[in-house]
PDB file of C-alpha atoms in Angstrom:
ATOM      1  CA  MET A   1     -26.814  -0.481  18.347  1.00  0.00           C
ATOM      2  CA  PRO A   2     -24.962  -3.772  17.609  1.00  0.00           C
ATOM      3  CA  THR A   3     -21.614  -5.792  17.163  1.00  0.00           C
ATOM      4  CA  PRO A   4     -20.102  -5.249  14.120  1.00  0.00           C
ATOM      5  CA  SER A   5     -19.892  -9.452  12.792  1.00  0.00           C
ATOM      6  CA  GLY A   6     -19.040 -10.626   8.794  1.00  0.00           C
ATOM      7  CA  PHE A   7     -15.868  -8.569   8.027  1.00  0.00           C
ATOM      8  CA  ASP A   8     -13.079 -10.183   6.980  1.00  0.00           C
ATOM      9  CA  HIS A   9      -9.479  -8.911   5.148  1.00  0.00           C
ATOM     10  CA  VAL A  10      -6.854 -10.465   2.902  1.00  0.00           C
ATOM     11  CA  ARG A  11      -3.244  -9.021   2.725  1.00  0.00           C
ATOM     12  CA  HIS A  12      -1.537 -10.003  -0.629  1.00  0.00           C
ATOM     13  CA  SER A  13       1.501 -10.089  -1.523  1.00  0.00           C
ATOM     14  CA  ASP A  14       1.808  -6.818  -3.131  1.00  0.00           C
ATOM     15  CA  GLY A  15       0.703  -5.020  -0.134  1.00  0.00           C
ATOM     16  CA  THR A  16      -3.208  -4.700  -1.025  1.00  0.00           C
ATOM     17  CA  VAL A  17      -5.171  -5.436   1.667  1.00  0.00           C
ATOM     18  CA  VAL A  18      -8.939  -5.864   0.964  1.00  0.00           C
ATOM     19  CA  ILE A  19     -11.480  -5.980   3.464  1.00  0.00           C
ATOM     20  CA  THR A  20     -15.065  -7.809   3.139  1.00  0.00           C
ATOM     21  CA  HIS A  21     -18.303  -8.081   4.626  1.00  0.00           C
ATOM     22  CA  HIS A  22     -20.538 -11.276   4.325  1.00  0.00           C
ATOM     23  CA  GLY A  23     -18.545 -12.611   1.398  1.00  0.00           C
ATOM     24  CA  ARG A  24     -18.325  -9.535  -0.159  1.00  0.00           C
ATOM     25  CA  GLU A  25     -16.067  -6.226  -0.892  1.00  0.00           C
ATOM     26  CA  ALA A  26     -16.492  -3.984   1.043  1.00  0.00           C
ATOM     27  CA  GLY A  27     -13.235  -1.945   0.328  1.00  0.00           C
ATOM     28  CA  ARG A  28      -9.379  -1.673  -0.541  1.00  0.00           C
ATOM     29  CA  LEU A  29      -6.722  -0.895   0.327  1.00  0.00           C
ATOM     30  CA  ARG A  30      -2.673   0.159  -0.888  1.00  0.00           C
ATOM     31  CA  GLY A  31       0.136   1.467   0.198  1.00  0.00           C
ATOM     32  CA  GLY A  32       0.032   3.229   3.508  1.00  0.00           C
ATOM     33  CA  ARG A  33      -3.456   3.127   4.462  1.00  0.00           C
ATOM     34  CA  ALA A  34      -2.945  -0.478   4.427  1.00  0.00           C
ATOM     35  CA  ALA A  35       0.220  -0.362   6.741  1.00  0.00           C
ATOM     36  CA  LYS A  36      -2.214   1.543   9.300  1.00  0.00           C
ATOM     37  CA  PHE A  37      -4.703  -0.285   9.182  1.00  0.00           C
ATOM     38  CA  LEU A  38      -2.911  -3.561   9.047  1.00  0.00           C
ATOM     39  CA  ALA A  39      -1.094  -2.277  13.134  1.00  0.00           C
ATOM     40  CA  GLU A  40      -4.631  -0.969  14.008  1.00  0.00           C
ATOM     41  CA  VAL A  41      -6.458  -4.542  13.454  1.00  0.00           C
ATOM     42  CA  ALA A  42      -3.802  -6.011  15.225  1.00  0.00           C
ATOM     43  CA  SER A  43      -3.668  -3.489  18.235  1.00  0.00           C
ATOM     44  CA  GLY A  44      -7.958  -3.536  18.817  1.00  0.00           C
ATOM     45  CA  ASP A  45     -11.298  -5.011  17.759  1.00  0.00           C
ATOM     46  CA  ALA A  46     -11.002  -6.262  14.193  1.00  0.00           C
ATOM     47  CA  GLN A  47     -13.971  -5.948  13.775  1.00  0.00           C
ATOM     48  CA  LEU A  48     -14.923  -2.662  14.927  1.00  0.00           C
ATOM     49  CA  VAL A  49     -12.021  -1.714  13.119  1.00  0.00           C
ATOM     50  CA  MET A  50     -13.602  -3.110   9.483  1.00  0.00           C
ATOM     51  CA  ALA A  51     -16.538  -1.527  10.320  1.00  0.00           C
ATOM     52  CA  ARG A  52     -15.200   1.719  10.790  1.00  0.00           C
ATOM     53  CA  TRP A  53     -12.518   1.452   7.883  1.00  0.00           C
ATOM     54  CA  THR A  54     -15.236   0.782   5.550  1.00  0.00           C
ATOM     55  CA  GLY A  55     -18.448   3.140   7.338  1.00  0.00           C
ATOM     56  CA  ALA A  56     -20.227   0.046   7.518  1.00  0.00           C
ATOM     57  CA  TYR A  57     -20.233   1.495  12.078  1.00  0.00           C
ATOM     58  CA  LYS A  58     -22.799   4.046  10.521  1.00  0.00           C
ATOM     59  CA  HIS A  59     -25.600   1.122   9.592  1.00  0.00           C
ATOM     60  CA  GLY A  60     -28.517   1.241  12.406  1.00  0.00           C
ATOM     61  CA  ASN A  61     -28.294   4.811  13.984  1.00  0.00           C
ATOM     62  CA  GLU A  62     -30.631   6.106  11.098  1.00  0.00           C
ATOM     63  CA  ARG A  63     -33.551   5.592  12.812  1.00  0.00           C
ATOM     64  CA  THR A  64     -32.537   6.929  15.566  1.00  0.00           C
ATOM     65  CA  ALA A  65     -31.635  10.005  13.991  1.00  0.00           C
ATOM     66  CA  ARG A  66     -34.528  10.367  11.874  1.00  0.00           C
ATOM     67  CA  ASP A  67     -36.176  10.582  15.294  1.00  0.00           C
ATOM     68  CA  HIS A  68     -34.579  13.287  16.322  1.00  0.00           C
ATOM     69  CA  PRO A  69     -36.310  17.403  17.055  1.00  0.00           C
ATOM     70  CA  ARG A  70     -33.811  18.745  14.297  1.00  0.00           C
ATOM     71  CA  ASN A  71     -35.362  15.996  11.674  1.00  0.00           C
ATOM     72  CA  ARG A  72     -38.645  16.356  12.084  1.00  0.00           C
ATOM     73  CA  ARG A  73     -41.462  17.574   9.875  1.00  0.00           C
TER      74      ARG A  73
END
């Protein structure tokens, strides 16, 4: 699976964090979730963290799952 790219995040003065992917909003976090997200971004690979938090890390494995024996019809 390719490494995630194109993610960015903006922290607003009210504590809200907006995650974007190629300029489009992919997620919005507030309160404790925003603080936890910012701590995780600071300590790890920011692109991978943002992909995980938005759910975009799942994309790309659909073909593999479709070809799995239990999913064949």
